[in-house]
PDB file of C-alpha atoms in Angstrom:
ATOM      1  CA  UNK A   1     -14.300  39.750 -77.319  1.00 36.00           C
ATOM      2  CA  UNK A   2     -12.034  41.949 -75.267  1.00 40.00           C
ATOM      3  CA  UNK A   3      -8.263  42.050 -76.429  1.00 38.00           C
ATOM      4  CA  UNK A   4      -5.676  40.420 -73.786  1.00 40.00           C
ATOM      5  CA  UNK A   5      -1.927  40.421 -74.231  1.00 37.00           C
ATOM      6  CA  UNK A   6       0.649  38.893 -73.017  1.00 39.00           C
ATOM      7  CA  UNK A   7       4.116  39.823 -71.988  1.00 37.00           C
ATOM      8  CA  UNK A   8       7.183  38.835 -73.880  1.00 36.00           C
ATOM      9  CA  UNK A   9       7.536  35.622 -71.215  1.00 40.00           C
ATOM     10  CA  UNK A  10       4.120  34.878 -71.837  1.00 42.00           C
ATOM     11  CA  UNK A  11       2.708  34.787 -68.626  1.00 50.00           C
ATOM     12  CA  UNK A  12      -0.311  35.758 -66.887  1.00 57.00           C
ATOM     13  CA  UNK A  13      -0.109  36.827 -63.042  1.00 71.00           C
ATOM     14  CA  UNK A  14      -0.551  32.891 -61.348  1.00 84.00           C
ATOM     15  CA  UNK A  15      -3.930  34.762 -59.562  1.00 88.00           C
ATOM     16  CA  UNK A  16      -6.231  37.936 -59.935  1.00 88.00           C
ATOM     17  CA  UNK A  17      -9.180  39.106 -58.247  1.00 90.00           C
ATOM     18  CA  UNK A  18     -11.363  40.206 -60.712  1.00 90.00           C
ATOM     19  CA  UNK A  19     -13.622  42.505 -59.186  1.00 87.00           C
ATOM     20  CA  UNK A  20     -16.728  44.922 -61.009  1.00 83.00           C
ATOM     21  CA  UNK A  21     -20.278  46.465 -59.557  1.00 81.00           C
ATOM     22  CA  UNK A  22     -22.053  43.566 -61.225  1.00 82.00           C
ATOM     23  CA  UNK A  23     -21.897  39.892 -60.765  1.00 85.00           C
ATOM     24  CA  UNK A  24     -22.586  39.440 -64.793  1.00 87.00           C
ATOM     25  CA  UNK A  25     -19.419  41.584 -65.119  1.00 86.00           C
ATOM     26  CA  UNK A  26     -17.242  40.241 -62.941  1.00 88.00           C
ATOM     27  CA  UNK A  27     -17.790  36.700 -65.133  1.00 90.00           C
ATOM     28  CA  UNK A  28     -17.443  38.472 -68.040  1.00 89.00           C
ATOM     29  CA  UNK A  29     -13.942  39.922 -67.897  1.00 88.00           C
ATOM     30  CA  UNK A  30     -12.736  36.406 -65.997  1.00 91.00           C
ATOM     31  CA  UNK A  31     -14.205  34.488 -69.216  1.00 91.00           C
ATOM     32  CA  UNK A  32     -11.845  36.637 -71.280  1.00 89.00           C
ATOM     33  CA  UNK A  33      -8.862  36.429 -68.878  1.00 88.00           C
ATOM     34  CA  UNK A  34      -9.754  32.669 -69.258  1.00 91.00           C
ATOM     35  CA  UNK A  35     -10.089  32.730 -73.371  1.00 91.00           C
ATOM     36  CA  UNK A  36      -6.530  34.512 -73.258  1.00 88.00           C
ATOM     37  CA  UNK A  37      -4.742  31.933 -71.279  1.00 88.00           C
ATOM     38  CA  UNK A  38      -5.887  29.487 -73.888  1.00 92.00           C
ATOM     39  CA  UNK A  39      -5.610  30.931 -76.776  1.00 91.00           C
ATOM     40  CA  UNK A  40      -3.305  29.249 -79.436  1.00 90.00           C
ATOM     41  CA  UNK A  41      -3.756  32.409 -82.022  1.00 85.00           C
ATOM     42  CA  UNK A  42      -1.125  34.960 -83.351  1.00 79.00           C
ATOM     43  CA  UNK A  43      -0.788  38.220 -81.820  1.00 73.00           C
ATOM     44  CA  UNK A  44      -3.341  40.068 -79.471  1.00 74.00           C
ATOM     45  CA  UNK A  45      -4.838  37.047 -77.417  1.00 76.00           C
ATOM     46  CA  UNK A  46      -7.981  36.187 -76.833  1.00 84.00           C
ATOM     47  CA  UNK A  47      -8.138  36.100 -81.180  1.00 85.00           C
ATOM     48  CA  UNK A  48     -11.634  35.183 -80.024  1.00 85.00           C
ATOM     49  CA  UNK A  49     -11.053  32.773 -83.906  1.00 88.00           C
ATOM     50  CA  UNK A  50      -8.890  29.702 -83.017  1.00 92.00           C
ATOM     51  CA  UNK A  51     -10.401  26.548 -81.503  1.00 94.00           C
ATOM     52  CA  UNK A  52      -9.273  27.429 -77.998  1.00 94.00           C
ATOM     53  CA  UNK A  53     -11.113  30.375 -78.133  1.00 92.00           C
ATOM     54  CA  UNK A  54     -14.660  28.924 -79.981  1.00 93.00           C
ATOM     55  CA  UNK A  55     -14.520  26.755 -76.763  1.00 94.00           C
ATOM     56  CA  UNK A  56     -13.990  29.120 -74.243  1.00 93.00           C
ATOM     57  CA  UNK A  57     -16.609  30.856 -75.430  1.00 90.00           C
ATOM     58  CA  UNK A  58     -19.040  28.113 -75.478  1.00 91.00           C
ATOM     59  CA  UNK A  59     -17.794  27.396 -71.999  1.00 91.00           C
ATOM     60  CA  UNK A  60     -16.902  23.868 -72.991  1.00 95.00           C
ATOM     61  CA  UNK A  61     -12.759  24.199 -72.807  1.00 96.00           C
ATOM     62  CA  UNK A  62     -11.614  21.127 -70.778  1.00 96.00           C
ATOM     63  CA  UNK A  63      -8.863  23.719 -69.377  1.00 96.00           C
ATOM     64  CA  UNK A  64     -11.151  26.221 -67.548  1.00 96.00           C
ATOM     65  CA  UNK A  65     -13.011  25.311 -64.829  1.00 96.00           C
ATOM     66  CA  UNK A  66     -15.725  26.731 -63.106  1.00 96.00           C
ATOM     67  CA  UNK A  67     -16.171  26.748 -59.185  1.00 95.00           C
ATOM     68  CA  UNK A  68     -19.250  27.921 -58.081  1.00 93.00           C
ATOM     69  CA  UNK A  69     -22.066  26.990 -54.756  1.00 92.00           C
ATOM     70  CA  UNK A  70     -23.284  23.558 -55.118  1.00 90.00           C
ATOM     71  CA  UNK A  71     -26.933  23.322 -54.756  1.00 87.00           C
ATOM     72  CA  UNK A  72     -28.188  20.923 -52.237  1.00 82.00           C
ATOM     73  CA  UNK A  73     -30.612  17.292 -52.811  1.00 82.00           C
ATOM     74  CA  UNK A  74     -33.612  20.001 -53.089  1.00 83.00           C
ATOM     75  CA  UNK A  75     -32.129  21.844 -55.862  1.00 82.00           C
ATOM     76  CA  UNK A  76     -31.533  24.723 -53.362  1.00 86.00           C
ATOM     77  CA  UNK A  77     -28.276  26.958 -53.765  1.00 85.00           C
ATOM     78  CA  UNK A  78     -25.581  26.443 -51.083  1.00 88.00           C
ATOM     79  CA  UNK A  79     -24.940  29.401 -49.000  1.00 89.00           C
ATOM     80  CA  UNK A  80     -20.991  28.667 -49.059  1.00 92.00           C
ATOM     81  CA  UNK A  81     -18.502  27.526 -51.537  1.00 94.00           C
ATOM     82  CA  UNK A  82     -16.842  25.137 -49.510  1.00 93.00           C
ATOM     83  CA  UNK A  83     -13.345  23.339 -48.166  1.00 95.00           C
ATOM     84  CA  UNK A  84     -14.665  20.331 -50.122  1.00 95.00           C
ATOM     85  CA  UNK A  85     -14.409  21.687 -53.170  1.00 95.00           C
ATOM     86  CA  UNK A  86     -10.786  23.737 -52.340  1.00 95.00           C
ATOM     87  CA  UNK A  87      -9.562  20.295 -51.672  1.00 95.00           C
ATOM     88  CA  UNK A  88     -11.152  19.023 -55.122  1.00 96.00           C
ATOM     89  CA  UNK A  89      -9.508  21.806 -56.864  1.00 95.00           C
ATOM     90  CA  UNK A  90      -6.093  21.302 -55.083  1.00 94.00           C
ATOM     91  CA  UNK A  91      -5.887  17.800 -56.650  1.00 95.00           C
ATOM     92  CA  UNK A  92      -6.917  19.114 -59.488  1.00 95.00           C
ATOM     93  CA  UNK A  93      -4.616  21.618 -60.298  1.00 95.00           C
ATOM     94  CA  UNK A  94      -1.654  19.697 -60.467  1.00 94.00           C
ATOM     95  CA  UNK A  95      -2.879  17.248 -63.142  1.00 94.00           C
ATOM     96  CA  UNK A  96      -1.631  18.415 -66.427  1.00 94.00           C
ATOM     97  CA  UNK A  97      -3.502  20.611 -68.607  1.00 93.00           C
ATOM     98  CA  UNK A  98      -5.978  18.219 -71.643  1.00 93.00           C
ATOM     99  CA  UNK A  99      -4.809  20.517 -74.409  1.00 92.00           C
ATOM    100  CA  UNK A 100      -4.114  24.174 -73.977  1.00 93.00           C
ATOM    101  CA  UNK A 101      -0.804  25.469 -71.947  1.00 90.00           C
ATOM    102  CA  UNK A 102      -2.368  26.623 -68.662  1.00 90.00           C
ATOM    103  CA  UNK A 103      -5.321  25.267 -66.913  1.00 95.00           C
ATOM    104  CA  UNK A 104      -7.856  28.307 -65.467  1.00 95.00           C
ATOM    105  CA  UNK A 105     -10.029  27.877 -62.487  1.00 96.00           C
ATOM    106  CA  UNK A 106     -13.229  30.600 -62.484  1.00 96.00           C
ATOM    107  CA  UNK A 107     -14.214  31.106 -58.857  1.00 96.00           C
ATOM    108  CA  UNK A 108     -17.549  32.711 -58.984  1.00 94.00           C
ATOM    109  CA  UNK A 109     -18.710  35.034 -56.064  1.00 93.00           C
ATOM    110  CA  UNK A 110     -15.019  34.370 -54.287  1.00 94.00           C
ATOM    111  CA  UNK A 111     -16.452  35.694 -51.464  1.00 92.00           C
ATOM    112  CA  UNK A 112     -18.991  33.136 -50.572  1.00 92.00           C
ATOM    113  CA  UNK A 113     -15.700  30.737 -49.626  1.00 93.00           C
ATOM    114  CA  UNK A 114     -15.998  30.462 -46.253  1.00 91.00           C
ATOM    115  CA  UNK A 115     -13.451  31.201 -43.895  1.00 91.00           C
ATOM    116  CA  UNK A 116     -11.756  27.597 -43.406  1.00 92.00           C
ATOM    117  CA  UNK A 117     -12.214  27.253 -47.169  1.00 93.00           C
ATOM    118  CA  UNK A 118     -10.155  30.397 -47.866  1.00 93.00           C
ATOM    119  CA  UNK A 119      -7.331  29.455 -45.748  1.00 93.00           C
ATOM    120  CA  UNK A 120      -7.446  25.681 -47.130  1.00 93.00           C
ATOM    121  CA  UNK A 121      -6.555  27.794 -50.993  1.00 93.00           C
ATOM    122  CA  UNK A 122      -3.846  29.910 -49.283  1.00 91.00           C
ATOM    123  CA  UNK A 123      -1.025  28.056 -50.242  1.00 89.00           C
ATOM    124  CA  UNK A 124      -2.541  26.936 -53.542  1.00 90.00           C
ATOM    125  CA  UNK A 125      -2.579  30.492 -54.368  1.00 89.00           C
ATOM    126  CA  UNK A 126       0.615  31.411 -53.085  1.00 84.00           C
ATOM    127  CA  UNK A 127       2.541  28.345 -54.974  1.00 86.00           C
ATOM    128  CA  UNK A 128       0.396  27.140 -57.210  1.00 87.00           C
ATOM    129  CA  UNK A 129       1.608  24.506 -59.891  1.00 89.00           C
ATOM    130  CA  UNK A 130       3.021  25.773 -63.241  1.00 88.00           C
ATOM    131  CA  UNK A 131       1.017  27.279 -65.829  1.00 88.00           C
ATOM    132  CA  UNK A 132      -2.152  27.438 -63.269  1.00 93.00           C
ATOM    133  CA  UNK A 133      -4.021  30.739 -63.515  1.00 93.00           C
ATOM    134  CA  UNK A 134      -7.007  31.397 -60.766  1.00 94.00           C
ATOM    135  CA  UNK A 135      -9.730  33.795 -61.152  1.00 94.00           C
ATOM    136  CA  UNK A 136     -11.612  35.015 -58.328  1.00 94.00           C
ATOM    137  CA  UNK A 137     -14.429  36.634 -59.207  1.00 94.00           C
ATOM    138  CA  UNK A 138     -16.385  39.249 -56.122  1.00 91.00           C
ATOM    139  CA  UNK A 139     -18.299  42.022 -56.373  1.00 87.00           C
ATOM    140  CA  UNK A 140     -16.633  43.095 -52.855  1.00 85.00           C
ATOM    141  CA  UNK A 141     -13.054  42.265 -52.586  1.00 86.00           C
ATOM    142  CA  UNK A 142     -13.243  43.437 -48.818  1.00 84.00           C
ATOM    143  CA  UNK A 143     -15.106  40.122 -48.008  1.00 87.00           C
ATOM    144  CA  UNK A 144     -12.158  38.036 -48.687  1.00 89.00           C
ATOM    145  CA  UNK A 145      -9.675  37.289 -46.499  1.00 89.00           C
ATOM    146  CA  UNK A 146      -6.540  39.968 -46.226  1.00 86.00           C
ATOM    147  CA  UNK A 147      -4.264  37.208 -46.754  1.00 88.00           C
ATOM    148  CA  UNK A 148      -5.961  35.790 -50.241  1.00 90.00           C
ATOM    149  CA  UNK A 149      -5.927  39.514 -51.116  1.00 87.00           C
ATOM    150  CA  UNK A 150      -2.817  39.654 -50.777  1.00 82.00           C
ATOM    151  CA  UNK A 151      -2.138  36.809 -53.093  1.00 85.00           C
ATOM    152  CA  UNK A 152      -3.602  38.011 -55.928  1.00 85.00           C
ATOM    153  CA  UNK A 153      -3.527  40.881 -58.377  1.00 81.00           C
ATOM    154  CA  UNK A 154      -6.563  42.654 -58.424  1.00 81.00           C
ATOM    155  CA  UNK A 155      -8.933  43.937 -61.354  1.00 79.00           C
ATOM    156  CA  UNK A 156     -11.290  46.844 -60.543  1.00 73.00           C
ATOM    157  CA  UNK A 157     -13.769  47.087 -62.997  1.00 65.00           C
ATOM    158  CA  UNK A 158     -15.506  50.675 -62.442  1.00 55.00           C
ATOM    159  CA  UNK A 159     -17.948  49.890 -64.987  1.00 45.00           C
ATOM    160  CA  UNK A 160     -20.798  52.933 -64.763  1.00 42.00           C
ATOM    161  CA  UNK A 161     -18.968  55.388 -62.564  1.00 44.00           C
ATOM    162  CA  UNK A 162     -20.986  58.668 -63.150  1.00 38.00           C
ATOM    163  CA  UNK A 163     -18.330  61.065 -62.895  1.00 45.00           C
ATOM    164  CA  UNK A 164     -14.518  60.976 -63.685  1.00 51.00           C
ATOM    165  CA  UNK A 165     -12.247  63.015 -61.857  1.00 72.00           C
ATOM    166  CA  UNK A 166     -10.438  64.457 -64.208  1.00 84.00           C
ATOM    167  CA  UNK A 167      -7.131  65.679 -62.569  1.00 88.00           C
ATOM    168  CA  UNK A 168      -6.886  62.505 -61.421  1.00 89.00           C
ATOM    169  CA  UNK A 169      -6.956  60.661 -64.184  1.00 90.00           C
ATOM    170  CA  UNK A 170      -4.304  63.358 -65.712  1.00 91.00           C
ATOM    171  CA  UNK A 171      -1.772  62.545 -62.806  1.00 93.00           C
ATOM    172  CA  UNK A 172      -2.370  58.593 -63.053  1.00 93.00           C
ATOM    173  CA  UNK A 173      -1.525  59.371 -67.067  1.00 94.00           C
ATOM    174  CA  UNK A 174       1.741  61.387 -65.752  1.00 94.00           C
ATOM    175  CA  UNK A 175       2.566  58.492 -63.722  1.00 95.00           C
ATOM    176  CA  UNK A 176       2.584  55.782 -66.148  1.00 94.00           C
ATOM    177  CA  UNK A 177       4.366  58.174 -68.527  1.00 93.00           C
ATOM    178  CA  UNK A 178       7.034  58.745 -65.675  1.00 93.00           C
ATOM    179  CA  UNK A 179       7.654  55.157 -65.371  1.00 93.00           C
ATOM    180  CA  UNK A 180       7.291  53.878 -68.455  1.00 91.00           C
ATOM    181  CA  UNK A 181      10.146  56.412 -69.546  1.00 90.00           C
ATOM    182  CA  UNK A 182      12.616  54.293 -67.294  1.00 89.00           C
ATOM    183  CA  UNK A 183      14.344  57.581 -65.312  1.00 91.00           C
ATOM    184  CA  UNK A 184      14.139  56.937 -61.781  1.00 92.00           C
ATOM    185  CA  UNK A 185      15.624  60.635 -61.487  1.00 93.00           C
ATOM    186  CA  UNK A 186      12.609  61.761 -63.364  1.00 93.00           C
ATOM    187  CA  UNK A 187      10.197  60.029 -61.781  1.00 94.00           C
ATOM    188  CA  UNK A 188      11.298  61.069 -58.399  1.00 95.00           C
ATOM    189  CA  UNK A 189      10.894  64.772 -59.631  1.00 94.00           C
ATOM    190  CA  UNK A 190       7.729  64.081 -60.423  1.00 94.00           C
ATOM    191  CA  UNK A 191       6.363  61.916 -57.398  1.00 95.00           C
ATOM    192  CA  UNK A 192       8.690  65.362 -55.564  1.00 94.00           C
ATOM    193  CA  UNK A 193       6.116  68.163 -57.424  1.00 93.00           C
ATOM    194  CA  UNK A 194       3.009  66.030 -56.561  1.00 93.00           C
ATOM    195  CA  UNK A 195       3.758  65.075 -52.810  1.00 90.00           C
ATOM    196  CA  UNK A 196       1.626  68.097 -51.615  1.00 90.00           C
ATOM    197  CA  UNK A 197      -1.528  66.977 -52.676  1.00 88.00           C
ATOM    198  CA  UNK A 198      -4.367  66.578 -49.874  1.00 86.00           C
ATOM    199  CA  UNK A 199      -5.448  63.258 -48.751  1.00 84.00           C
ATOM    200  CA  UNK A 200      -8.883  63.492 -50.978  1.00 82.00           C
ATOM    201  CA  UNK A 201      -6.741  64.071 -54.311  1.00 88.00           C
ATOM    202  CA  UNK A 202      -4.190  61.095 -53.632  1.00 91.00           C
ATOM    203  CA  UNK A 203      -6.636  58.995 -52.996  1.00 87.00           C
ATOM    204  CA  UNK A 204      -8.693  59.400 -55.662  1.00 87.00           C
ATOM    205  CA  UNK A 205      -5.291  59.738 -58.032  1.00 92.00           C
ATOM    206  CA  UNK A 206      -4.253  55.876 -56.601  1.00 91.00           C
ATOM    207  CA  UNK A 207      -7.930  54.951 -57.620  1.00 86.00           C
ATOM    208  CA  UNK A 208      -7.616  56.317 -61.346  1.00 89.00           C
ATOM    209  CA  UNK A 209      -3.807  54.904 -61.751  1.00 91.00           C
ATOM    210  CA  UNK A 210      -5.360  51.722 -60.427  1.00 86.00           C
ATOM    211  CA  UNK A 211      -8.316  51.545 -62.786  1.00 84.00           C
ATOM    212  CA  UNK A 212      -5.769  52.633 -65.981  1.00 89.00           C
ATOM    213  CA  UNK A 213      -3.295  50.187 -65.341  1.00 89.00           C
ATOM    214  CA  UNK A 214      -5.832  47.357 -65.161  1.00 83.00           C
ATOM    215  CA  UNK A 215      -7.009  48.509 -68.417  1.00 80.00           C
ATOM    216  CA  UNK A 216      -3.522  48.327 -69.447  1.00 84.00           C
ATOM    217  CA  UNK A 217      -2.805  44.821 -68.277  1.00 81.00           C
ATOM    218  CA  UNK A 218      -5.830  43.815 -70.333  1.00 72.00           C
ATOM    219  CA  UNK A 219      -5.263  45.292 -73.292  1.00 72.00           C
ATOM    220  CA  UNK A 220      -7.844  47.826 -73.262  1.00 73.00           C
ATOM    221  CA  UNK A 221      -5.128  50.749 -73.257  1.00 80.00           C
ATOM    222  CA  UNK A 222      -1.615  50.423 -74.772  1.00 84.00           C
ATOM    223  CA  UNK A 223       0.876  49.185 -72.127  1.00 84.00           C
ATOM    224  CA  UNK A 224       3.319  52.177 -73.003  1.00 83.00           C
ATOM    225  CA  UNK A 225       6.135  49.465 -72.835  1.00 84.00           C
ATOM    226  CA  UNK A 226       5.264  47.948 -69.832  1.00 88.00           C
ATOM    227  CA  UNK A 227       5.453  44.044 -69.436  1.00 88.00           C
ATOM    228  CA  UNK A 228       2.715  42.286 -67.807  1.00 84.00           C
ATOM    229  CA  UNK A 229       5.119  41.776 -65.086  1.00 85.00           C
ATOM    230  CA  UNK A 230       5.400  45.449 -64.245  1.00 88.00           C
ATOM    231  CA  UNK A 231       1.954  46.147 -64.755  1.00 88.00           C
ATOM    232  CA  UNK A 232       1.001  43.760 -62.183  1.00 86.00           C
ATOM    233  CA  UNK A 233       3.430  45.057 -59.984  1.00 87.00           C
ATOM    234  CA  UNK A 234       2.607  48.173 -60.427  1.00 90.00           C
ATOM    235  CA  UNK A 235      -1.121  47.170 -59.470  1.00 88.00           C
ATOM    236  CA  UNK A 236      -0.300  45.402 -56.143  1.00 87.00           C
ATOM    237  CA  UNK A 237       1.967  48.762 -55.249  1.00 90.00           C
ATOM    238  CA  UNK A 238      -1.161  51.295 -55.676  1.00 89.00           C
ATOM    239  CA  UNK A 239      -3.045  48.917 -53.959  1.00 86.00           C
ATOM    240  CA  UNK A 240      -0.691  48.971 -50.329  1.00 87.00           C
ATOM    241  CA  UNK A 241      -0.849  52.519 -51.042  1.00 90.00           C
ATOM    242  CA  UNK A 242      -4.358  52.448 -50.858  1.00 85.00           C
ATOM    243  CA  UNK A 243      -4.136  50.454 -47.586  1.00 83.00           C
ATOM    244  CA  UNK A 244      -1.527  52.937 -46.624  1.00 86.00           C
ATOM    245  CA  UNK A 245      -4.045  56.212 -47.322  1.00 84.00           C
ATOM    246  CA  UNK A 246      -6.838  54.173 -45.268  1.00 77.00           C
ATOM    247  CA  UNK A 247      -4.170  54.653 -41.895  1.00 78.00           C
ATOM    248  CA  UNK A 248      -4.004  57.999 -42.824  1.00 77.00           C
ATOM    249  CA  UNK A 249      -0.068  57.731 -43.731  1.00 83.00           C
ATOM    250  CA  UNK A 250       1.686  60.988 -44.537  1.00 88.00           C
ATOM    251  CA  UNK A 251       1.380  62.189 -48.571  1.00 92.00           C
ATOM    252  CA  UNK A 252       5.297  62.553 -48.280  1.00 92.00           C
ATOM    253  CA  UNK A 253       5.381  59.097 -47.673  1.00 93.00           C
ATOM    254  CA  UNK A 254       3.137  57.729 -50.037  1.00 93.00           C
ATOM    255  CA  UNK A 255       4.847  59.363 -53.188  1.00 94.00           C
ATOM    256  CA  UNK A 256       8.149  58.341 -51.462  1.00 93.00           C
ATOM    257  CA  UNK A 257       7.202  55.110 -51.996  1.00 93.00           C
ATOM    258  CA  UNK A 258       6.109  55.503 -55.326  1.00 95.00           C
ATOM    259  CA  UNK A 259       9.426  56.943 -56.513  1.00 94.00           C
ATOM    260  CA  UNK A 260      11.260  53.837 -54.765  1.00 93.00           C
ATOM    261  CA  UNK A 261       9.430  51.248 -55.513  1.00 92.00           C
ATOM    262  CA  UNK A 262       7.513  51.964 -59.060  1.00 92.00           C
ATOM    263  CA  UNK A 263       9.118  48.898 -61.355  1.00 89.00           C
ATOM    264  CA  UNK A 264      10.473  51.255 -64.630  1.00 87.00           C
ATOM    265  CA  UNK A 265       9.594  50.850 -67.984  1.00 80.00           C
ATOM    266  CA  UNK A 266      12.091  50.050 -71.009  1.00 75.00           C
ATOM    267  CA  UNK A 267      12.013  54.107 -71.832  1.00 67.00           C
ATOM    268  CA  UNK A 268      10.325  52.752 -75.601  1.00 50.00           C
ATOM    269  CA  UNK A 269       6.637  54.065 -75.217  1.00 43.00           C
ATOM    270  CA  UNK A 270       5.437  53.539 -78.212  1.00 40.00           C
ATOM    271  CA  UNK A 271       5.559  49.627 -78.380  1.00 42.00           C
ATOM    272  CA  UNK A 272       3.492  47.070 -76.384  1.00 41.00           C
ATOM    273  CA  UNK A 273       4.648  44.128 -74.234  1.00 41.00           C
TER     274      UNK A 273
END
């Protein structure tokens, strides 16, 4: 089972959009999101060993629940998960968890909400009740609406990406290190030195520091000393750049905002949050 951890506070980010090429692995990664926010072992969570965990992996925790399309009287799939079942899940979300700390709602292929049902879970997701985590699980994060999207942290899983771009994934490294080392002075140089890259080479530098920190926040790569906080917050920042690069804003300005707005690190790299 894949590791998870937690920050010092404990928390998860209230919603994510867990996104990957495959349907089977978009579930997979939200299933272990899910065992983590359950998980009543010691250290690295999910310990895939405790009780919590057994049943979240059997899919039979009374704290995680799965909404998916309904099928109709014929046995026929819906086309649309629908306002219906938002409302359901509304009502449901503020009754108190049966026996873990957080309740977790799964929302398989997110995207098949339809329109009125998105905008019904807007303020759900914005303000949801304490210790609620949602999940929404899409292949194509573009088919939800801009204003769930930006609700949510968002997972890319990049799961059988033929090539890596290399220099990219150096400079999303030199990132992290820059802010996990807690100088703001430093990390300015260092957004300064890179600010002349072409558009092609940002962009595909926001993709890689998107992908590593995601890996981060789920414990697949050390967190350098960055709490889950930060992480997420550094997520939702390369992901307005992205948006930013899409307008074709200057370089300047998107390493500008990097050097302003990056959340710092503790300057202790060698110990996990």
């Amino acid at each position: 089972m894949e590791e998870l951890r937690f920050s010092d506070a404990g928390r998860l980010f209230h919603a994510y959009i867990v996104s990957a090429p495959s349907r089977e692995e978009c579930l997979r990664r939200a299933r272990t999101l899910a065992a983590a926010a359950v998980c009543t072992g010691a250290g690295p969570v999910p310990c895939g060993k405790c009780r919590a965990c057994r049943k979240a992996e059997s899919g039979i925790h009374p704290d995680i629940t799965t909404i998916r399309r309904q099928t109709d009287d014929k046995g026929k799939q819906r086309r649309d998960i629908t306002v219906d079942q938002v409302c359901w899940m509304i009502g449901d979300a503020y009754v108190l968890p049966n026996e873990a700390e957080r309740k977790v709602y799964i929302i398989e292929e997110a995207e098949t909400m339809n329109p009125s049902a998105q905008n019904k879970a807007l303020k759900l997701l914005e303000e949801p009740p304490k210790g609620v985590i949602f999940l929404l699980c899409t292949t194509n994060p573009e088919q939800l609406l801009p204003t769930v999207r930006s609700r949510c942290a968002e997972l890319k899983g990049n799961a059988g990406k033929a090539e890596r771009d290399e220099e990219a994934d150096k400079l999303a490294a030199a990132y992290v290190k820059a802010v996990s080392g807690g100088d703001r002075a430093k990390l300015l140089r260092w957004c300064t030195e890179n600010e002349g890259l072409d558009n092609r080479s940002t962009a595909a530098f926001v993709d890689s520091a998107q992908e590593l920190l995601a890996d981060m926040l789920c414990g697949r790569k050390s967190r350098s000393g960055l709490t889950e906080e930060k992480l997420a917050g550094m997520i939702r920042l390369m992901e307005r750049c992205g948006s930013y690069l899409k307008v074709n804003t200057g370089i300047k300005h998107i390493f500008g905002l990097l050097a302003v707005d990056s959340p710092l690190g503790s300057g202790n790299r060698g110990k996990d949050n």
